Amino acid sequence: MTLPGGGRTVTSVNEAPAVPRGERPLLVIEPDREKREYLRQVLQIEGFQTVGVETLDGGLDQDFSRYALLLVSMSGQTAPAIAELHERAPNTEIIAIAERGALDLALKAVREGAADFVVRPFDPAELVQRATRVLERRLREQELARLRGQMVDAGNFHGIIGRTSAMRKVFTLIDSIAPTDATVLVNGETGTGKELVARALHDLSPRRDKPFVSVNCAAIPETLLESELFGHEKGAFTGAIRRKTGRFEEAHTGTIFLDEIGELPLSMQSKLLRVLQERQVRRVGGTQAIDIDIRIVLATNRDLEKMVKDGRFREDLYYRVHVVPVTLPSLRERIDDLPLLVEHFVGKYRGKANSSAQGFSKNALARMSRYPWPGNVRELENFIERALILSRDRIIDDVDLPEAAAPNTLVSNNAAPLPVPTVVDTAIPLKDLIDQLTARLEAEYITHLLREYRGNIKKSYSHAGISRRGFFEKMRQYNIRKEDFK
Ligand SMILES: Nc1ncnc2c1ncn2[C@@H]1O[C@H](COP(=O)(O)OP(=O)(O)OP(=O)(O)O)[C@@H](O)[C@H]1O
Ligand SMILES: [Mg+2]
């Protein structure tokens, strides 16, 4: 048999019974024939399908992904570059085999991506044990990845609910950056779930078992902030009766989440910049620099770029924290997720509110979908909790949405028009502003009429003084459905 790419010396695939540890064969790359056969036999006895080759004669272009594990001899001139092997087949594990006294080569292999190593002479049982462990870990990781996929399909990614493409993009991004140590800035309006993202980043990282320290920069008075973040030495200031470790030190080996970073005073911004650059902290009143190994995640609902322009946020710090931005969409921008979120929160609060409610009526959901939710998911969550407490219905239909939802500020009961809201945003060209206001006015006017006439189209368009056709056209344009008003 030949290997894909054509190995020079190929021993046959061993016809072992069912392979207990993974479905794909193992590849032994060992120039010495005797040693190679020995390795193969050791593994074969344990039920691993094993292929042996002398060298990587087919070159690195071979398709290694068909193997679960490569056992690579680091001896001789022909020792393949582990980094390249690892890059070519990232889902194939590697165990490096080093000769006696060549521990440095084995360690180098591990740095380059090998999962483990053995040094000759080794006990065959040790090799089998290491191979088994590596393969089992690989299976576990695959299983986790599968479950993760299932969670995303179910619309629950580590407690972050969402199924729209906007949210799926966020989940994919979190998945790819979580395992790294990159500094992450989470952007998004209030209540969009920035804190949940910070936690997910930590939980999906190799630091998951280490501390997750969350600091709300806006909640700590400026005078205390430095000591809170960096700690202080005994006697550093009046009242500092004992040494205190700061939050950065507490987060050592783990993740620190700096929330509301836009509220950080300028003096602290320069100190934070230093931490980001040097990965060292100095306690207040201390002289010694303390090394810290931390992953930093920051969040803000402010427009940092604008704050930089206004001189309220350091530009150099902005570039430092802006390495990997994760931007959360507002609830308005992913309103198709509303029913899923509602279902989630009904489940969460039904018991607590001692409510027999099963959910919300279609009509109620439609009305909720038209409300702009300025407080985003937090506002929705609170709204649902309140509705469950107040309602006695099994299916809640009568939703009492806050003022902004009710377009009756535009048209009074007898339809005498009230003034159009004065949203004069000079940042927008006049024509666009007029278009936007017109659209808002029309949508609210139509909604109001339909509500007045309980979905009766004829009465509504007669009242509005426009044609039936024109009325339908506008309903289509603004996504208004008459069923929602019955
Ligand atoms: N996608 C989501 N799925 C489930 N719950 C969410 C989601 N987004 C937000 N929440 C819930 O909404 C509330 C607010 O979320 P969070 O504290 O993460 O918001 P935030 O973006 O940090 O807001 P702020 O800027 O006001 O601090 C929390 O109770 C959180 O559990
Ligand atoms: Mg927050």
Short mmCIF file of C-alpha atoms and ligand atoms in Angstrom, two decimals:
data_model
loop_
_atom_site.label_atom_id
_atom_site.label_comp_id
_atom_site.label_asym_id
_atom_site.label_seq_id
_atom_site.Cartn_x
_atom_site.Cartn_y
_atom_site.Cartn_z
CA MET A 1 0.00 0.00 0.00
CA THR A 2 1.15 3.53 -0.56
CA LEU A 3 0.56 6.61 1.39
CA PRO A 4 -1.15 9.59 -0.12
CA GLY A 5 1.79 11.42 -1.60
CA GLY A 6 3.75 8.17 -1.75
CA GLY A 7 5.85 7.12 1.22
CA ARG A 8 9.00 5.17 0.46
CA THR A 9 8.84 2.43 3.03
CA VAL A 10 5.35 1.57 4.01
CA THR A 11 4.33 -1.26 6.21
CA SER A 12 0.81 -2.50 5.84
CA VAL A 13 -2.08 -1.14 7.81
CA ASN A 14 -2.51 -3.47 10.66
CA GLU A 15 -5.74 -5.48 10.64
CA ALA A 16 -6.42 -4.94 14.29
CA PRO A 17 -9.84 -5.43 15.86
CA ALA A 18 -12.13 -2.49 16.37
CA VAL A 19 -10.07 0.52 17.29
CA PRO A 20 -11.15 1.64 20.71
CA ARG A 21 -9.44 4.99 20.64
CA GLY A 22 -10.47 6.87 17.58
CA GLU A 23 -11.54 5.88 14.15
CA ARG A 24 -8.55 7.12 12.18
CA PRO A 25 -5.15 5.42 11.98
CA LEU A 26 -1.91 6.55 13.58
CA LEU A 27 1.18 7.34 11.55
CA VAL A 28 4.64 6.51 12.82
CA ILE A 29 7.44 8.48 11.16
CA GLU A 30 10.72 6.82 12.13
CA PRO A 31 13.76 6.32 9.86
CA ASP A 32 15.11 3.34 11.81
CA ARG A 33 13.34 0.19 10.65
CA GLU A 34 13.65 -1.71 13.90
CA LYS A 35 12.49 1.14 16.06
CA ARG A 36 9.62 1.78 13.69
CA GLU A 37 8.43 -1.82 13.80
CA TYR A 38 8.71 -1.84 17.56
CA LEU A 39 6.56 1.28 17.87
CA ARG A 40 4.00 -0.15 15.49
CA GLN A 41 3.77 -3.37 17.42
CA VAL A 42 3.41 -1.67 20.75
CA LEU A 43 0.50 0.36 19.43
CA GLN A 44 -0.98 -2.51 17.48
CA ILE A 45 -1.23 -4.68 20.56
CA GLU A 46 -3.32 -1.94 22.11
CA GLY A 47 -5.68 -1.96 19.15
CA PHE A 48 -4.52 1.15 17.30
CA GLN A 49 -4.46 0.98 13.53
CA THR A 50 -0.95 2.04 12.68
CA VAL A 51 0.89 2.99 9.51
CA GLY A 52 4.67 3.32 9.50
CA VAL A 53 6.88 5.36 7.19
CA GLU A 54 10.59 5.91 7.11
CA THR A 55 10.53 9.59 6.26
CA LEU A 56 8.12 12.13 4.98
CA ASP A 57 9.14 11.26 1.48
CA GLY A 58 5.93 12.54 0.06
CA GLY A 59 6.94 15.84 1.55
CA LEU A 60 4.82 18.07 3.64
CA ASP A 61 2.18 18.22 0.95
CA GLN A 62 0.70 14.96 2.10
CA ASP A 63 -2.76 14.93 3.54
CA PHE A 64 -2.03 14.18 7.19
CA SER A 65 -5.54 14.97 8.26
CA ARG A 66 -6.50 11.33 7.60
CA TYR A 67 -4.46 10.38 10.67
CA ALA A 68 -5.61 10.95 14.21
CA LEU A 69 -2.08 11.07 15.56
CA LEU A 70 1.45 11.39 14.20
CA LEU A 71 4.30 9.84 16.20
CA VAL A 72 7.31 11.69 14.92
CA SER A 73 10.91 10.71 15.54
CA MET A 74 13.04 13.77 16.14
CA SER A 75 16.26 11.95 15.30
CA GLY A 76 18.50 12.40 12.28
CA GLN A 77 18.61 14.92 9.53
CA THR A 78 15.22 13.89 8.31
CA ALA A 79 13.29 15.00 11.39
CA PRO A 80 10.34 16.90 10.01
CA ALA A 81 9.53 20.40 11.15
CA ILE A 82 6.80 20.03 13.74
CA ALA A 83 5.53 23.56 13.24
CA GLU A 84 4.88 22.85 9.58
CA LEU A 85 3.25 19.49 10.24
CA HIS A 86 1.04 21.12 12.82
CA GLU A 87 0.08 23.89 10.46
CA ARG A 88 -0.78 21.47 7.65
CA ALA A 89 -2.98 19.25 9.78
CA PRO A 90 -4.16 21.28 12.75
CA ASN A 91 -6.70 18.60 13.71
CA THR A 92 -4.12 15.83 13.80
CA GLU A 93 -2.26 15.42 17.07
CA ILE A 94 1.52 15.00 17.25
CA ILE A 95 3.68 13.15 19.75
CA ALA A 96 7.40 13.79 19.40
CA ILE A 97 9.84 10.94 20.05
CA ALA A 98 13.31 12.07 21.09
CA GLU A 99 16.52 10.08 21.55
CA ARG A 100 18.19 9.81 24.91
CA GLY A 101 19.64 13.15 25.94
CA ALA A 102 17.70 15.09 23.31
CA LEU A 103 15.08 16.49 25.65
CA ASP A 104 15.66 19.95 24.15
CA LEU A 105 14.41 18.68 20.77
CA ALA A 106 11.32 17.21 22.40
CA LEU A 107 10.54 20.45 24.20
CA LYS A 108 11.06 22.41 21.02
CA ALA A 109 8.55 20.12 19.32
CA VAL A 110 6.02 20.84 22.04
CA ARG A 111 6.54 24.57 21.65
CA GLU A 112 5.89 24.15 17.94
CA GLY A 113 2.60 22.38 18.45
CA ALA A 114 3.23 18.75 19.46
CA ALA A 115 0.69 17.61 22.05
CA ASP A 116 3.20 15.52 24.00
CA PHE A 117 6.59 13.78 23.81
CA VAL A 118 8.50 10.72 24.98
CA VAL A 119 12.26 10.35 25.40
CA ARG A 120 14.08 7.08 24.74
CA PRO A 121 14.34 4.71 26.40
CA PHE A 122 10.66 4.69 27.36
CA ASP A 123 8.37 2.09 28.73
CA PRO A 124 5.93 0.93 25.99
CA ALA A 125 3.11 1.41 28.48
CA GLU A 126 4.08 5.05 28.79
CA LEU A 127 3.82 5.60 25.06
CA VAL A 128 0.42 3.92 24.93
CA GLN A 129 -0.77 5.96 27.87
CA ARG A 130 0.36 9.23 26.31
CA ALA A 131 -1.16 8.39 22.95
CA THR A 132 -4.43 7.43 24.62
CA ARG A 133 -4.52 10.61 26.64
CA VAL A 134 -3.84 12.81 23.64
CA LEU A 135 -6.53 11.07 21.58
CA GLU A 136 -9.06 11.16 24.37
CA ARG A 137 -8.50 14.85 24.86
CA ARG A 138 -8.96 15.34 21.16
CA LEU A 139 -12.27 13.45 21.23
CA ARG A 140 -13.41 15.55 24.17
CA GLU A 141 -12.57 18.73 22.30
CA GLN A 142 -14.46 17.49 19.24
CA GLU A 143 -17.43 16.66 21.42
CA LEU A 144 -17.31 20.11 22.95
CA ALA A 145 -17.18 21.68 19.50
CA ARG A 146 -20.21 19.60 18.49
CA LEU A 147 -22.16 20.65 21.57
CA ARG A 148 -21.16 24.23 20.93
CA GLY A 149 -22.59 23.94 17.43
CA GLN A 150 -25.81 22.53 18.86
CA MET A 151 -26.03 25.35 21.35
CA VAL A 152 -25.66 27.91 18.59
CA ASP A 153 -28.43 26.18 16.61
CA ALA A 154 -30.66 26.26 19.67
CA GLY A 155 -29.96 29.96 19.98
CA ASN A 156 -28.08 29.75 23.27
CA PHE A 157 -24.37 30.46 23.13
CA HIS A 158 -23.01 30.28 26.67
CA GLY A 159 -26.09 32.03 27.99
CA ILE A 160 -26.18 34.58 25.19
CA ILE A 161 -29.51 34.17 23.45
CA GLY A 162 -29.75 34.87 19.74
CA ARG A 163 -30.15 33.14 16.42
CA THR A 164 -30.11 35.98 13.90
CA SER A 165 -27.16 36.23 11.55
CA ALA A 166 -25.98 39.35 13.40
CA MET A 167 -25.64 37.30 16.59
CA ARG A 168 -24.20 34.24 14.87
CA LYS A 169 -21.41 36.46 13.58
CA VAL A 170 -20.72 37.60 17.13
CA PHE A 171 -20.63 33.97 18.34
CA THR A 172 -18.18 32.96 15.62
CA LEU A 173 -15.95 35.89 16.50
CA ILE A 174 -16.04 35.04 20.22
CA ASP A 175 -15.17 31.44 19.41
CA SER A 176 -12.16 32.44 17.38
CA ILE A 177 -10.69 35.04 19.73
CA ALA A 178 -11.51 33.42 23.08
CA PRO A 179 -8.51 31.05 23.09
CA THR A 180 -6.06 33.88 22.44
CA ASP A 181 -4.74 36.47 24.88
CA ALA A 182 -5.73 39.37 22.66
CA THR A 183 -7.20 42.41 24.39
CA VAL A 184 -10.88 42.66 23.47
CA LEU A 185 -13.08 45.73 23.45
CA VAL A 186 -16.80 44.96 23.64
CA ASN A 187 -18.95 47.72 22.20
CA GLY A 188 -22.68 48.06 22.25
CA GLU A 189 -25.59 50.05 23.58
CA THR A 190 -26.67 49.59 27.15
CA GLY A 191 -28.26 46.22 27.89
CA THR A 192 -26.97 44.43 24.80
CA GLY A 193 -25.10 41.79 26.80
CA LYS A 194 -21.54 43.10 26.95
CA GLU A 195 -20.90 41.50 30.29
CA LEU A 196 -22.17 38.15 29.00
CA VAL A 197 -19.66 38.39 26.15
CA ALA A 198 -16.82 39.07 28.57
CA ARG A 199 -17.77 35.95 30.56
CA ALA A 200 -18.07 33.81 27.45
CA LEU A 201 -14.61 34.94 26.34
CA HIS A 202 -13.22 33.83 29.70
CA ASP A 203 -15.17 30.56 29.84
CA LEU A 204 -14.00 29.56 26.37
CA SER A 205 -10.36 30.39 27.05
CA PRO A 206 -7.59 28.28 28.55
CA ARG A 207 -7.89 30.59 31.58
CA ARG A 208 -11.41 29.35 32.35
CA ASP A 209 -10.42 27.78 35.68
CA LYS A 210 -8.54 30.91 36.74
CA PRO A 211 -10.04 34.08 38.23
CA PHE A 212 -12.49 36.26 36.33
CA VAL A 213 -12.37 39.69 37.92
CA SER A 214 -14.97 42.25 36.93
CA VAL A 215 -14.49 45.95 37.67
CA ASN A 216 -17.10 48.57 36.92
CA CYS A 217 -15.00 51.68 36.37
CA ALA A 218 -18.03 53.94 36.62
CA ALA A 219 -19.09 52.62 40.02
CA ILE A 220 -15.87 53.42 41.89
CA PRO A 221 -15.15 57.00 43.00
CA GLU A 222 -12.14 58.45 41.22
CA THR A 223 -10.18 58.84 44.45
CA LEU A 224 -10.44 55.12 45.19
CA LEU A 225 -10.03 53.80 41.68
CA GLU A 226 -6.24 53.64 41.62
CA SER A 227 -5.97 51.75 44.88
CA GLU A 228 -8.83 49.47 43.80
CA LEU A 229 -7.14 48.56 40.53
CA PHE A 230 -3.50 48.55 41.59
CA GLY A 231 -3.67 47.96 45.34
CA HIS A 232 -1.65 49.89 47.88
CA GLU A 233 1.13 49.44 50.38
CA LYS A 234 0.62 49.89 54.07
CA GLY A 235 0.83 53.58 54.94
CA ALA A 236 0.58 54.70 51.32
CA PHE A 237 -2.03 57.23 52.37
CA THR A 238 -4.04 58.10 55.45
CA GLY A 239 -6.24 55.14 56.22
CA ALA A 240 -4.07 52.60 54.41
CA ILE A 241 -3.56 50.57 57.53
CA ARG A 242 -2.58 47.42 55.73
CA ARG A 243 -1.36 46.36 52.35
CA LYS A 244 -4.12 45.70 49.80
CA THR A 245 -3.79 43.76 46.57
CA GLY A 246 -5.45 45.39 43.60
CA ARG A 247 -7.90 43.92 41.14
CA PHE A 248 -5.20 43.46 38.49
CA GLU A 249 -3.19 41.31 40.86
CA GLU A 250 -6.30 39.35 41.81
CA ALA A 251 -6.86 38.57 38.16
CA HIS A 252 -3.32 37.19 37.74
CA THR A 253 -3.34 34.14 35.41
CA GLY A 254 -7.02 34.86 34.64
CA THR A 255 -9.11 37.54 32.96
CA ILE A 256 -9.90 41.08 34.08
CA PHE A 257 -13.07 42.69 32.76
CA LEU A 258 -12.98 46.49 32.85
CA ASP A 259 -16.55 47.63 32.35
CA GLU A 260 -17.61 51.17 31.40
CA ILE A 261 -14.12 52.01 30.26
CA GLY A 262 -15.40 55.27 28.77
CA GLU A 263 -15.89 56.60 32.31
CA LEU A 264 -12.23 56.18 33.25
CA PRO A 265 -10.66 59.53 34.21
CA LEU A 266 -7.75 60.65 32.03
CA SER A 267 -5.25 60.18 34.86
CA MET A 268 -6.24 56.51 35.13
CA GLN A 269 -6.22 56.06 31.38
CA SER A 270 -2.47 56.65 31.26
CA LYS A 271 -1.96 54.16 34.10
CA LEU A 272 -4.08 51.58 32.31
CA LEU A 273 -2.08 52.15 29.13
CA ARG A 274 1.08 51.33 31.06
CA VAL A 275 -0.42 48.05 32.30
CA LEU A 276 -1.43 47.12 28.79
CA GLN A 277 2.03 47.80 27.46
CA GLU A 278 4.19 46.47 30.24
CA ARG A 279 1.99 43.85 31.91
CA GLN A 280 3.20 45.13 35.22
CA VAL A 281 1.50 46.95 38.07
CA ARG A 282 2.79 49.08 40.89
CA ARG A 283 0.83 49.35 44.12
CA VAL A 284 0.06 52.85 45.34
CA GLY A 285 2.94 53.86 47.59
CA GLY A 286 5.01 50.93 46.31
CA THR A 287 8.21 51.00 44.35
CA GLN A 288 8.32 47.47 43.07
CA ALA A 289 6.82 46.55 39.70
CA ILE A 290 4.79 43.36 39.90
CA ASP A 291 4.51 41.15 36.81
CA ILE A 292 1.00 40.10 35.96
CA ASP A 293 -0.25 37.59 33.43
CA ILE A 294 -3.76 38.70 32.55
CA ARG A 295 -6.16 38.73 29.66
CA ILE A 296 -7.90 42.09 29.43
CA VAL A 297 -11.47 42.52 28.22
CA LEU A 298 -13.00 45.99 28.22
CA ALA A 299 -16.49 47.24 27.55
CA THR A 300 -18.17 50.52 26.87
CA ASN A 301 -21.45 51.85 25.56
CA ARG A 302 -19.76 55.14 24.67
CA ASP A 303 -18.43 56.15 21.29
CA LEU A 304 -14.73 56.02 22.16
CA GLU A 305 -13.69 57.33 18.77
CA LYS A 306 -15.73 60.45 19.36
CA MET A 307 -14.34 60.72 22.89
CA VAL A 308 -10.84 60.63 21.41
CA LYS A 309 -11.78 63.50 19.08
CA ASP A 310 -13.16 65.45 22.03
CA GLY A 311 -9.99 64.85 24.02
CA ARG A 312 -11.74 62.78 26.66
CA PHE A 313 -10.11 59.47 25.83
CA ARG A 314 -6.40 58.98 25.13
CA GLU A 315 -5.77 58.17 21.51
CA ASP A 316 -2.85 55.82 22.27
CA LEU A 317 -5.02 53.90 24.73
CA TYR A 318 -7.82 53.75 22.17
CA TYR A 319 -5.53 52.03 19.67
CA ARG A 320 -4.28 49.65 22.35
CA VAL A 321 -7.76 48.52 23.36
CA HIS A 322 -9.22 48.56 19.88
CA VAL A 323 -7.19 45.55 18.72
CA VAL A 324 -10.14 43.15 18.54
CA PRO A 325 -13.48 44.93 18.79
CA VAL A 326 -16.64 42.90 19.32
CA THR A 327 -19.69 44.99 18.52
CA LEU A 328 -23.05 43.85 19.81
CA PRO A 329 -26.10 44.76 17.76
CA SER A 330 -28.93 46.61 19.45
CA LEU A 331 -32.14 44.65 19.97
CA ARG A 332 -33.75 46.80 17.23
CA GLU A 333 -31.15 45.57 14.78
CA ARG A 334 -31.89 41.94 15.59
CA ILE A 335 -35.58 42.20 16.38
CA ASP A 336 -36.17 38.75 14.82
CA ASP A 337 -34.55 37.36 17.98
CA LEU A 338 -37.33 38.86 20.11
CA PRO A 339 -39.60 35.77 20.24
CA LEU A 340 -36.65 33.58 21.24
CA LEU A 341 -35.59 36.03 23.93
CA VAL A 342 -39.17 36.30 25.19
CA GLU A 343 -39.42 32.51 25.43
CA HIS A 344 -36.11 32.42 27.30
CA PHE A 345 -37.15 35.04 29.82
CA VAL A 346 -40.63 33.60 30.30
CA GLY A 347 -38.91 30.32 31.23
CA LYS A 348 -36.53 32.16 33.51
CA TYR A 349 -39.14 34.19 35.41
CA ARG A 350 -42.32 32.12 35.30
CA GLY A 351 -41.43 30.21 38.43
CA LYS A 352 -40.13 33.22 40.30
CA ALA A 353 -43.18 35.30 39.47
CA ASN A 354 -45.41 32.37 40.39
CA SER A 355 -47.16 32.88 37.08
CA SER A 356 -49.20 30.39 35.07
CA ALA A 357 -48.45 32.29 31.86
CA GLN A 358 -47.25 30.22 28.93
CA GLY A 359 -46.15 33.13 26.83
CA PHE A 360 -47.35 36.11 24.85
CA SER A 361 -49.96 36.31 22.11
CA LYS A 362 -48.94 36.92 18.51
CA ASN A 363 -50.45 40.33 18.71
CA ALA A 364 -48.45 41.16 21.82
CA LEU A 365 -45.22 39.89 20.21
CA ALA A 366 -45.92 41.97 17.12
CA ARG A 367 -46.40 45.08 19.23
CA MET A 368 -43.25 44.32 21.16
CA SER A 369 -41.36 43.94 17.90
CA ARG A 370 -42.32 47.46 16.91
CA TYR A 371 -41.15 49.00 20.16
CA PRO A 372 -37.59 50.41 19.85
CA TRP A 373 -36.24 48.95 23.15
CA PRO A 374 -33.74 51.70 23.97
CA GLY A 375 -32.62 49.64 26.98
CA ASN A 376 -32.21 46.59 24.73
CA VAL A 377 -32.28 43.09 26.21
CA ARG A 378 -32.11 44.35 29.78
CA GLU A 379 -35.27 46.38 29.22
CA LEU A 380 -36.98 43.42 27.58
CA GLU A 381 -35.98 41.15 30.45
CA ASN A 382 -37.37 43.54 33.05
CA PHE A 383 -40.49 44.08 30.99
CA ILE A 384 -41.20 40.36 30.82
CA GLU A 385 -40.58 39.80 34.49
CA ARG A 386 -43.04 42.60 35.28
CA ALA A 387 -45.64 41.32 32.82
CA LEU A 388 -45.47 37.85 34.39
CA ILE A 389 -46.00 39.27 37.84
CA LEU A 390 -48.90 41.49 36.81
CA SER A 391 -50.80 39.28 34.41
CA ARG A 392 -53.21 36.52 35.34
CA ASP A 393 -53.61 35.32 31.73
CA ARG A 394 -52.18 32.12 30.36
CA ILE A 395 -51.34 33.85 27.12
CA ILE A 396 -50.53 37.46 27.79
CA ASP A 397 -52.08 39.70 25.18
CA ASP A 398 -52.38 43.02 26.88
CA VAL A 399 -48.84 44.37 26.97
CA ASP A 400 -48.33 47.73 28.54
CA LEU A 401 -45.38 49.08 26.64
CA PRO A 402 -43.66 52.26 27.79
CA GLU A 403 -44.54 55.64 26.34
CA ALA A 404 -42.10 55.62 23.45
CA ALA A 405 -43.91 52.61 22.03
CA ALA A 406 -47.23 54.26 21.91
CA PRO A 407 -47.40 56.43 18.85
CA ASN A 408 -50.32 58.33 20.33
CA THR A 409 -48.00 61.21 21.01
CA LEU A 410 -48.34 61.96 17.32
CA VAL A 411 -52.04 61.83 16.75
CA SER A 412 -54.70 62.48 19.31
CA ASN A 413 -57.88 60.47 19.63
CA ASN A 414 -59.76 62.59 17.17
CA ALA A 415 -56.72 62.40 14.93
CA ALA A 416 -55.84 66.06 15.21
CA PRO A 417 -52.13 65.97 14.41
CA LEU A 418 -49.77 66.95 17.18
CA PRO A 419 -46.37 68.47 16.42
CA VAL A 420 -43.78 66.21 14.79
CA PRO A 421 -40.95 65.44 17.22
CA THR A 422 -38.17 67.95 16.84
CA VAL A 423 -35.32 65.57 16.18
CA VAL A 424 -33.03 68.05 14.52
CA ASP A 425 -29.85 66.11 14.02
CA THR A 426 -27.56 68.37 12.03
CA ALA A 427 -25.12 65.50 11.50
CA ILE A 428 -27.52 64.15 8.88
CA PRO A 429 -28.00 65.84 5.50
CA LEU A 430 -31.32 67.68 5.49
CA LYS A 431 -32.90 65.52 2.81
CA ASP A 432 -32.10 62.30 4.71
CA LEU A 433 -33.43 63.81 7.91
CA ILE A 434 -36.68 64.74 6.21
CA ASP A 435 -36.98 61.23 4.76
CA GLN A 436 -36.40 59.67 8.14
CA LEU A 437 -38.88 61.87 9.92
CA THR A 438 -41.44 61.37 7.19
CA ALA A 439 -41.10 57.61 7.43
CA ARG A 440 -41.46 57.73 11.18
CA LEU A 441 -44.46 59.99 11.00
CA GLU A 442 -46.19 57.88 8.35
CA ALA A 443 -45.56 54.62 10.17
CA GLU A 444 -46.82 55.99 13.45
CA TYR A 445 -49.83 57.66 11.85
CA ILE A 446 -50.89 54.44 10.12
CA THR A 447 -50.30 52.35 13.24
CA HIS A 448 -52.39 54.72 15.25
CA LEU A 449 -55.29 54.65 12.82
CA LEU A 450 -55.27 50.89 12.59
CA ARG A 451 -55.37 50.67 16.32
CA GLU A 452 -58.24 53.16 16.47
CA TYR A 453 -60.24 51.19 13.93
CA ARG A 454 -59.12 47.75 15.15
CA GLY A 455 -57.52 46.82 11.87
CA ASN A 456 -60.34 48.07 9.64
CA ILE A 457 -58.49 49.15 6.50
CA LYS A 458 -61.36 51.01 4.82
CA LYS A 459 -62.01 53.21 7.82
CA SER A 460 -58.29 53.80 8.21
CA TYR A 461 -57.51 54.93 4.67
CA SER A 462 -60.71 56.98 4.48
CA HIS A 463 -59.70 58.73 7.67
CA ALA A 464 -56.17 59.32 6.38
CA GLY A 465 -57.53 60.66 3.12
CA ILE A 466 -55.38 58.47 0.92
CA SER A 467 -56.20 55.70 -1.55
CA ARG A 468 -56.65 52.11 -0.51
CA ARG A 469 -53.75 51.18 -2.72
CA GLY A 470 -51.53 53.91 -1.31
CA PHE A 471 -52.42 52.83 2.22
CA PHE A 472 -51.52 49.20 1.52
CA GLU A 473 -48.31 50.30 -0.14
CA LYS A 474 -47.26 52.19 2.97
CA MET A 475 -48.23 49.30 5.26
CA ARG A 476 -45.97 47.04 3.20
CA GLN A 477 -43.21 49.62 3.25
CA TYR A 478 -43.25 49.91 7.04
CA ASN A 479 -43.93 46.26 7.68
CA ILE A 480 -47.26 46.89 9.37
CA ARG A 481 -49.76 44.00 9.39
CA LYS A 482 -53.46 44.51 9.94
CA GLU A 483 -53.76 41.19 11.85
CA ASP A 484 -51.82 42.80 14.64
CA PHE A 485 -54.65 45.21 15.32
CA LYS A 486 -57.63 42.85 15.45
N1 LIG B 1 -28.27 38.02 24.28
C1 LIG B 1 -28.72 37.93 25.54
N2 LIG B 1 -29.26 36.79 25.97
C2 LIG B 1 -29.73 36.67 27.24
N3 LIG B 1 -29.68 37.64 28.14
C3 LIG B 1 -29.15 38.80 27.76
C4 LIG B 1 -28.64 39.01 26.45
N4 LIG B 1 -28.17 40.26 26.37
C5 LIG B 1 -28.38 40.81 27.57
N5 LIG B 1 -28.97 39.95 28.42
C6 LIG B 1 -29.38 40.21 29.80
O1 LIG B 1 -29.64 41.59 29.89
C7 LIG B 1 -29.07 42.14 31.06
C8 LIG B 1 -28.05 43.17 30.68
O2 LIG B 1 -26.93 42.55 30.08
P1 LIG B 1 -25.46 43.09 30.31
O3 LIG B 1 -25.28 43.47 31.74
O4 LIG B 1 -24.50 42.13 29.75
O5 LIG B 1 -25.56 44.41 29.44
P2 LIG B 1 -24.46 45.48 29.10
O6 LIG B 1 -24.28 45.46 27.62
O7 LIG B 1 -23.26 45.23 29.94
O8 LIG B 1 -25.17 46.84 29.48
P3 LIG B 1 -24.56 48.19 30.17
O9 LIG B 1 -23.83 48.91 29.08
O10 LIG B 1 -25.78 48.92 30.60
O11 LIG B 1 -23.70 47.74 31.28
C9 LIG B 1 -28.48 40.98 31.84
O12 LIG B 1 -29.43 40.53 32.77
C10 LIG B 1 -28.25 39.92 30.79
O13 LIG B 1 -28.34 38.65 31.33
MG MG B 2 -22.50 46.21 31.59
#
